């Protein structure tokens, strides 16, 4: 066993908006969205192994080790680089599954970023992003490491400078399967594309929100709760909903006014991924 160990953060993301602007011949939807990272997320513990084994040291309810994105990310990096080192991975899970906060994708990205350094691979960011896309459409964003305007299936990224903000997030007690929402017959798929320069002043929405609210009343209920305090919106394909606030004081005041029993928290928007500097400058 090597002495190389790391404790790394996997931040949540929210989609400030999400427009479905078309569909590719292969069935994938063409999107425009703005991603923002939050300082609330999962923690991952890594311990490098000399024998090449990849082991998950913590249980994740309903997810077998072989299909867990943290294990798949480590295996992918081994396959792409021929690295003979392995790793023990333990996960402290704070982000809900099927919540629209990018939890699994963020975990995978943090594993790729951390092992890129711990295993001495030193692959460039663009290469890691391309590999990460094989694990999920949101993985490249977290490797990109900055808030971003995203296009395509979410892999074409442009860095965004966003004003400081805090967010109140409600986690409705439901897991929303992304595929179910994207295949819904009543999903809007022809929203007019935005010009990046027009964001954030142009009118935006989440095209998936009406479909999710119809199928999952718990999400509609959470939105209604937050809309009492301002313009609330659903993140990604749900289920979590959020409200932007100008300060921590304002966010905590909203949090205190929510009904007891509602699972909610507040977090500050991040400008950069905590592991951003783990990838060196492009050569």
mmCIF file of C-alpha atoms in Angstrom:
data_model
loop_
_atom_site.group_PDB
_atom_site.id
_atom_site.type_symbol
_atom_site.label_atom_id
_atom_site.label_comp_id
_atom_site.label_asym_id
_atom_site.label_seq_id
_atom_site.Cartn_x
_atom_site.Cartn_y
_atom_site.Cartn_z
ATOM 1 C CA UNK A 1 0.000 0.000 0.000
ATOM 2 C CA UNK A 2 1.343 3.413 -0.948
ATOM 3 C CA UNK A 3 1.348 6.291 1.506
ATOM 4 C CA UNK A 4 -0.226 8.567 -1.135
ATOM 5 C CA UNK A 5 -3.625 9.624 0.127
ATOM 6 C CA UNK A 6 -6.025 12.476 -0.573
ATOM 7 C CA UNK A 7 -9.342 13.851 0.656
ATOM 8 C CA UNK A 8 -11.022 15.702 -2.198
ATOM 9 C CA UNK A 9 -14.223 17.686 -2.613
ATOM 10 C CA UNK A 10 -16.872 17.060 -5.274
ATOM 11 C CA UNK A 11 -19.036 20.193 -5.501
ATOM 12 C CA UNK A 12 -22.711 20.339 -6.456
ATOM 13 C CA UNK A 13 -23.758 22.211 -9.576
ATOM 14 C CA UNK A 14 -26.973 23.990 -10.407
ATOM 15 C CA UNK A 15 -28.268 24.881 -13.857
ATOM 16 C CA UNK A 16 -29.117 28.589 -13.826
ATOM 17 C CA UNK A 17 -31.202 27.815 -16.923
ATOM 18 C CA UNK A 18 -31.619 24.841 -19.264
ATOM 19 C CA UNK A 19 -32.958 25.144 -22.803
ATOM 20 C CA UNK A 20 -33.545 22.213 -25.163
ATOM 21 C CA UNK A 21 -32.868 23.650 -28.615
ATOM 22 C CA UNK A 22 -32.995 20.524 -30.769
ATOM 23 C CA UNK A 23 -32.200 16.858 -31.144
ATOM 24 C CA UNK A 24 -29.391 14.987 -32.899
ATOM 25 C CA UNK A 25 -30.082 12.055 -35.257
ATOM 26 C CA UNK A 26 -28.793 9.681 -32.536
ATOM 27 C CA UNK A 27 -31.537 10.870 -30.158
ATOM 28 C CA UNK A 28 -29.343 12.993 -27.871
ATOM 29 C CA UNK A 29 -30.812 16.390 -27.101
ATOM 30 C CA UNK A 30 -28.998 19.608 -27.969
ATOM 31 C CA UNK A 31 -28.891 21.894 -24.964
ATOM 32 C CA UNK A 32 -27.885 25.313 -23.793
ATOM 33 C CA UNK A 33 -27.317 25.793 -20.089
ATOM 34 C CA UNK A 34 -25.342 27.763 -17.527
ATOM 35 C CA UNK A 35 -23.603 25.692 -14.863
ATOM 36 C CA UNK A 36 -22.678 27.087 -11.458
ATOM 37 C CA UNK A 37 -20.752 25.194 -8.784
ATOM 38 C CA UNK A 38 -21.689 25.412 -5.098
ATOM 39 C CA UNK A 39 -19.602 24.963 -1.954
ATOM 40 C CA UNK A 40 -21.806 22.046 -0.865
ATOM 41 C CA UNK A 41 -21.051 18.524 -2.038
ATOM 42 C CA UNK A 42 -19.546 15.084 -1.507
ATOM 43 C CA UNK A 43 -16.160 14.165 -0.029
ATOM 44 C CA UNK A 44 -13.978 11.448 -1.539
ATOM 45 C CA UNK A 45 -11.123 9.662 0.231
ATOM 46 C CA UNK A 46 -8.436 8.111 -1.967
ATOM 47 C CA UNK A 47 -5.533 5.848 -1.003
ATOM 48 C CA UNK A 48 -3.200 4.770 -3.805
ATOM 49 C CA UNK A 49 -2.496 1.024 -4.121
ATOM 50 C CA UNK A 50 0.598 -0.513 -5.728
ATOM 51 C CA UNK A 51 -1.210 -3.681 -6.900
ATOM 52 C CA UNK A 52 -3.464 -2.063 -9.492
ATOM 53 C CA UNK A 53 -6.710 -2.978 -7.690
ATOM 54 C CA UNK A 54 -9.572 -0.484 -7.557
ATOM 55 C CA UNK A 55 -11.749 -1.004 -4.501
ATOM 56 C CA UNK A 56 -14.760 0.895 -3.202
ATOM 57 C CA UNK A 57 -14.489 1.033 0.582
ATOM 58 C CA UNK A 58 -17.949 2.467 1.330
ATOM 59 C CA UNK A 59 -21.455 1.278 0.479
ATOM 60 C CA UNK A 60 -23.822 3.335 -1.672
ATOM 61 C CA UNK A 61 -27.429 2.258 -1.343
ATOM 62 C CA UNK A 62 -28.761 0.695 -4.539
ATOM 63 C CA UNK A 63 -25.488 1.143 -6.465
ATOM 64 C CA UNK A 64 -23.183 -1.837 -7.083
ATOM 65 C CA UNK A 65 -19.461 -1.084 -6.896
ATOM 66 C CA UNK A 66 -18.899 -1.971 -10.579
ATOM 67 C CA UNK A 67 -21.499 0.538 -11.772
ATOM 68 C CA UNK A 68 -20.483 3.302 -9.324
ATOM 69 C CA UNK A 69 -19.131 6.298 -11.236
ATOM 70 C CA UNK A 70 -16.151 6.699 -8.874
ATOM 71 C CA UNK A 71 -15.019 3.134 -9.637
ATOM 72 C CA UNK A 72 -15.746 3.518 -13.345
ATOM 73 C CA UNK A 73 -13.746 6.790 -13.431
ATOM 74 C CA UNK A 74 -10.694 5.152 -11.864
ATOM 75 C CA UNK A 75 -10.922 2.165 -14.231
ATOM 76 C CA UNK A 76 -11.312 4.460 -17.235
ATOM 77 C CA UNK A 77 -8.148 6.353 -16.290
ATOM 78 C CA UNK A 78 -6.271 3.054 -15.960
ATOM 79 C CA UNK A 79 -7.518 1.914 -19.387
ATOM 80 C CA UNK A 80 -6.706 5.177 -21.148
ATOM 81 C CA UNK A 81 -3.194 5.504 -19.718
ATOM 82 C CA UNK A 82 -2.027 1.968 -18.928
ATOM 83 C CA UNK A 83 -1.326 3.042 -15.350
ATOM 84 C CA UNK A 84 -0.541 0.042 -13.116
ATOM 85 C CA UNK A 85 -1.400 1.720 -9.829
ATOM 86 C CA UNK A 86 -4.743 1.176 -8.101
ATOM 87 C CA UNK A 87 -6.784 2.954 -5.435
ATOM 88 C CA UNK A 88 -9.089 2.467 -2.465
ATOM 89 C CA UNK A 89 -12.053 4.879 -2.725
ATOM 90 C CA UNK A 90 -14.382 5.866 0.109
ATOM 91 C CA UNK A 91 -17.270 8.242 -0.471
ATOM 92 C CA UNK A 92 -19.009 10.577 1.972
ATOM 93 C CA UNK A 93 -22.254 11.189 0.075
ATOM 94 C CA UNK A 94 -24.127 14.433 0.757
ATOM 95 C CA UNK A 95 -25.708 15.066 -2.642
ATOM 96 C CA UNK A 96 -28.922 13.205 -3.527
ATOM 97 C CA UNK A 97 -29.130 10.776 -6.429
ATOM 98 C CA UNK A 98 -31.545 11.892 -9.153
ATOM 99 C CA UNK A 99 -31.472 15.409 -7.739
ATOM 100 C CA UNK A 100 -30.186 17.431 -10.699
ATOM 101 C CA UNK A 101 -27.113 18.584 -8.743
ATOM 102 C CA UNK A 102 -24.595 16.503 -10.698
ATOM 103 C CA UNK A 103 -23.507 14.417 -7.708
ATOM 104 C CA UNK A 104 -22.352 11.284 -9.528
ATOM 105 C CA UNK A 105 -20.722 13.284 -12.335
ATOM 106 C CA UNK A 106 -18.945 15.527 -9.837
ATOM 107 C CA UNK A 107 -17.663 12.487 -7.910
ATOM 108 C CA UNK A 108 -16.316 10.973 -11.149
ATOM 109 C CA UNK A 109 -14.623 14.240 -12.159
ATOM 110 C CA UNK A 110 -12.952 14.660 -8.761
ATOM 111 C CA UNK A 111 -11.627 11.090 -8.944
ATOM 112 C CA UNK A 112 -10.204 11.737 -12.434
ATOM 113 C CA UNK A 113 -8.636 15.049 -11.367
ATOM 114 C CA UNK A 114 -7.158 13.661 -8.150
ATOM 115 C CA UNK A 115 -5.841 10.393 -9.622
ATOM 116 C CA UNK A 116 -4.374 12.282 -12.581
ATOM 117 C CA UNK A 117 -2.064 13.841 -10.010
ATOM 118 C CA UNK A 118 -1.708 10.989 -7.475
ATOM 119 C CA UNK A 119 -0.895 8.412 -10.162
ATOM 120 C CA UNK A 120 1.546 10.823 -11.822
ATOM 121 C CA UNK A 121 -0.304 10.774 -15.165
ATOM 122 C CA UNK A 122 -0.437 14.553 -15.670
ATOM 123 C CA UNK A 123 -2.844 14.413 -18.620
ATOM 124 C CA UNK A 124 -4.034 17.775 -19.922
ATOM 125 C CA UNK A 125 -7.442 19.119 -18.947
ATOM 126 C CA UNK A 126 -8.935 18.782 -22.450
ATOM 127 C CA UNK A 127 -7.914 15.113 -22.555
ATOM 128 C CA UNK A 128 -9.507 14.468 -19.150
ATOM 129 C CA UNK A 129 -12.669 16.240 -20.336
ATOM 130 C CA UNK A 130 -12.855 14.021 -23.438
ATOM 131 C CA UNK A 131 -12.425 10.895 -21.326
ATOM 132 C CA UNK A 132 -14.929 12.159 -18.759
ATOM 133 C CA UNK A 133 -17.608 12.542 -21.434
ATOM 134 C CA UNK A 134 -17.614 8.723 -21.714
ATOM 135 C CA UNK A 135 -18.895 8.619 -18.105
ATOM 136 C CA UNK A 136 -21.607 11.283 -18.406
ATOM 137 C CA UNK A 137 -22.499 14.566 -20.108
ATOM 138 C CA UNK A 138 -21.873 16.677 -16.968
ATOM 139 C CA UNK A 139 -18.436 15.221 -16.143
ATOM 140 C CA UNK A 140 -16.489 17.483 -18.574
ATOM 141 C CA UNK A 141 -17.927 20.589 -16.882
ATOM 142 C CA UNK A 142 -16.540 19.660 -13.468
ATOM 143 C CA UNK A 143 -13.127 18.901 -15.023
ATOM 144 C CA UNK A 144 -13.285 22.235 -16.899
ATOM 145 C CA UNK A 145 -13.368 23.646 -13.389
ATOM 146 C CA UNK A 146 -15.048 27.024 -13.923
ATOM 147 C CA UNK A 147 -18.655 28.147 -14.114
ATOM 148 C CA UNK A 148 -19.673 27.737 -17.709
ATOM 149 C CA UNK A 149 -22.118 28.364 -20.511
ATOM 150 C CA UNK A 150 -22.544 24.920 -22.084
ATOM 151 C CA UNK A 151 -23.797 23.819 -25.502
ATOM 152 C CA UNK A 152 -24.117 20.597 -27.506
ATOM 153 C CA UNK A 153 -24.970 17.742 -25.144
ATOM 154 C CA UNK A 154 -23.242 19.830 -22.463
ATOM 155 C CA UNK A 155 -19.648 19.258 -23.547
ATOM 156 C CA UNK A 156 -18.949 22.573 -25.379
ATOM 157 C CA UNK A 157 -17.979 24.887 -22.553
ATOM 158 C CA UNK A 158 -17.298 28.613 -22.322
ATOM 159 C CA UNK A 159 -16.102 30.108 -19.019
ATOM 160 C CA UNK A 160 -18.642 32.393 -17.331
ATOM 161 C CA UNK A 161 -17.933 35.171 -14.842
ATOM 162 C CA UNK A 162 -20.876 35.271 -12.437
ATOM 163 C CA UNK A 163 -21.779 37.720 -9.700
ATOM 164 C CA UNK A 164 -21.335 36.476 -6.111
ATOM 165 C CA UNK A 165 -24.496 34.765 -4.833
ATOM 166 C CA UNK A 166 -25.856 32.371 -2.247
ATOM 167 C CA UNK A 167 -28.473 29.751 -3.052
ATOM 168 C CA UNK A 168 -31.208 28.080 -1.031
ATOM 169 C CA UNK A 169 -31.744 24.519 -2.256
ATOM 170 C CA UNK A 170 -34.659 22.208 -1.436
ATOM 171 C CA UNK A 171 -34.254 18.444 -1.939
ATOM 172 C CA UNK A 172 -37.740 17.007 -2.607
ATOM 173 C CA UNK A 173 -38.105 13.388 -1.389
ATOM 174 C CA UNK A 174 -38.021 11.912 -4.885
ATOM 175 C CA UNK A 175 -35.433 10.627 -7.384
ATOM 176 C CA UNK A 176 -36.105 11.855 -10.925
ATOM 177 C CA UNK A 177 -34.670 9.626 -13.717
ATOM 178 C CA UNK A 178 -33.148 11.901 -16.369
ATOM 179 C CA UNK A 179 -34.033 9.586 -19.270
ATOM 180 C CA UNK A 180 -37.733 9.604 -18.326
ATOM 181 C CA UNK A 181 -37.886 13.392 -18.573
ATOM 182 C CA UNK A 182 -35.963 13.684 -21.857
ATOM 183 C CA UNK A 183 -38.219 11.093 -23.520
ATOM 184 C CA UNK A 184 -41.478 12.749 -22.401
ATOM 185 C CA UNK A 185 -43.748 13.566 -25.346
ATOM 186 C CA UNK A 186 -44.641 17.021 -24.026
ATOM 187 C CA UNK A 187 -41.026 18.193 -23.580
ATOM 188 C CA UNK A 188 -40.252 21.440 -25.436
ATOM 189 C CA UNK A 189 -37.417 20.687 -27.858
ATOM 190 C CA UNK A 190 -37.289 23.780 -30.076
ATOM 191 C CA UNK A 191 -36.368 26.703 -27.829
ATOM 192 C CA UNK A 192 -34.653 29.515 -29.764
ATOM 193 C CA UNK A 193 -30.863 29.403 -29.148
ATOM 194 C CA UNK A 194 -29.340 32.108 -26.951
ATOM 195 C CA UNK A 195 -26.272 34.133 -27.847
ATOM 196 C CA UNK A 196 -23.780 33.733 -24.981
ATOM 197 C CA UNK A 197 -23.231 37.488 -24.746
ATOM 198 C CA UNK A 198 -26.953 37.976 -23.976
ATOM 199 C CA UNK A 199 -26.729 35.903 -20.761
ATOM 200 C CA UNK A 200 -27.762 36.593 -17.995
ATOM 201 C CA UNK A 201 -29.985 39.432 -19.236
ATOM 202 C CA UNK A 202 -31.986 37.417 -21.785
ATOM 203 C CA UNK A 203 -35.166 35.691 -20.557
ATOM 204 C CA UNK A 204 -34.436 32.067 -19.615
ATOM 205 C CA UNK A 205 -36.167 29.049 -18.094
ATOM 206 C CA UNK A 206 -35.700 25.336 -17.487
ATOM 207 C CA UNK A 207 -37.486 23.522 -20.324
ATOM 208 C CA UNK A 208 -37.588 20.304 -18.277
ATOM 209 C CA UNK A 209 -39.328 21.905 -15.283
ATOM 210 C CA UNK A 210 -42.973 21.714 -16.527
ATOM 211 C CA UNK A 211 -42.586 18.013 -17.389
ATOM 212 C CA UNK A 212 -41.049 17.180 -13.997
ATOM 213 C CA UNK A 213 -43.665 19.183 -12.094
ATOM 214 C CA UNK A 214 -46.446 17.321 -13.906
ATOM 215 C CA UNK A 215 -44.931 13.899 -13.160
ATOM 216 C CA UNK A 216 -43.640 14.668 -9.639
ATOM 217 C CA UNK A 217 -45.948 16.830 -7.480
ATOM 218 C CA UNK A 218 -43.238 16.929 -4.764
ATOM 219 C CA UNK A 219 -41.068 19.068 -7.086
ATOM 220 C CA UNK A 220 -43.985 21.390 -7.860
ATOM 221 C CA UNK A 221 -44.636 21.739 -4.130
ATOM 222 C CA UNK A 222 -40.974 22.611 -3.399
ATOM 223 C CA UNK A 223 -40.965 25.228 -6.156
ATOM 224 C CA UNK A 224 -44.137 26.796 -4.771
ATOM 225 C CA UNK A 225 -42.493 27.029 -1.324
ATOM 226 C CA UNK A 226 -39.451 28.868 -2.688
ATOM 227 C CA UNK A 227 -41.457 31.072 -5.055
ATOM 228 C CA UNK A 228 -42.887 32.783 -1.968
ATOM 229 C CA UNK A 229 -39.426 34.382 -1.621
ATOM 230 C CA UNK A 230 -38.477 35.067 -5.249
ATOM 231 C CA UNK A 231 -37.835 33.531 -8.670
ATOM 232 C CA UNK A 232 -37.200 29.855 -7.896
ATOM 233 C CA UNK A 233 -36.168 27.297 -10.486
ATOM 234 C CA UNK A 234 -35.482 23.578 -10.824
ATOM 235 C CA UNK A 235 -31.892 22.426 -11.466
ATOM 236 C CA UNK A 236 -31.129 20.080 -14.361
ATOM 237 C CA UNK A 237 -33.712 17.337 -14.806
ATOM 238 C CA UNK A 238 -34.703 17.653 -11.136
ATOM 239 C CA UNK A 239 -35.600 17.012 -8.453
ATOM 240 C CA UNK A 240 -33.832 19.824 -6.540
ATOM 241 C CA UNK A 241 -35.034 23.408 -6.763
ATOM 242 C CA UNK A 242 -33.149 26.572 -5.869
ATOM 243 C CA UNK A 243 -33.500 30.279 -5.162
ATOM 244 C CA UNK A 244 -30.676 32.787 -5.702
ATOM 245 C CA UNK A 245 -29.965 35.240 -2.875
ATOM 246 C CA UNK A 246 -27.589 38.190 -2.697
ATOM 247 C CA UNK A 247 -26.084 37.274 0.676
ATOM 248 C CA UNK A 248 -25.664 34.518 3.247
ATOM 249 C CA UNK A 249 -27.884 36.464 5.647
ATOM 250 C CA UNK A 250 -30.708 36.559 3.093
ATOM 251 C CA UNK A 251 -30.300 32.857 2.261
ATOM 252 C CA UNK A 252 -30.354 31.780 5.914
ATOM 253 C CA UNK A 253 -33.427 33.924 6.547
ATOM 254 C CA UNK A 254 -35.275 32.103 3.740
ATOM 255 C CA UNK A 255 -34.084 28.745 5.090
ATOM 256 C CA UNK A 256 -35.497 29.505 8.538
ATOM 257 C CA UNK A 257 -38.924 30.330 7.089
ATOM 258 C CA UNK A 258 -39.339 27.008 5.246
ATOM 259 C CA UNK A 259 -41.694 24.485 6.880
ATOM 260 C CA UNK A 260 -40.093 22.042 9.301
ATOM 261 C CA UNK A 261 -39.497 18.642 7.768
ATOM 262 C CA UNK A 262 -38.424 20.108 4.424
ATOM 263 C CA UNK A 263 -34.890 18.995 3.515
ATOM 264 C CA UNK A 264 -33.104 22.187 2.538
ATOM 265 C CA UNK A 265 -29.732 23.919 2.835
ATOM 266 C CA UNK A 266 -27.949 27.004 1.594
ATOM 267 C CA UNK A 267 -24.574 27.325 -0.103
ATOM 268 C CA UNK A 268 -22.348 29.912 -1.700
ATOM 269 C CA UNK A 269 -21.607 29.901 -5.408
ATOM 270 C CA UNK A 270 -18.024 28.918 -6.284
ATOM 271 C CA UNK A 271 -15.991 30.588 -9.036
ATOM 272 C CA UNK A 272 -13.581 27.691 -9.460
ATOM 273 C CA UNK A 273 -13.409 23.973 -8.707
ATOM 274 C CA UNK A 274 -11.269 23.270 -5.599
ATOM 275 C CA UNK A 275 -9.148 20.873 -7.724
ATOM 276 C CA UNK A 276 -8.725 23.346 -10.603
ATOM 277 C CA UNK A 277 -4.981 23.737 -10.012
ATOM 278 C CA UNK A 278 -4.393 19.976 -9.930
ATOM 279 C CA UNK A 279 -4.163 20.098 -13.733
ATOM 280 C CA UNK A 280 -1.183 22.003 -15.078
ATOM 281 C CA UNK A 281 -1.325 24.609 -17.877
ATOM 282 C CA UNK A 282 -1.962 23.329 -21.403
ATOM 283 C CA UNK A 283 1.219 22.536 -23.280
#
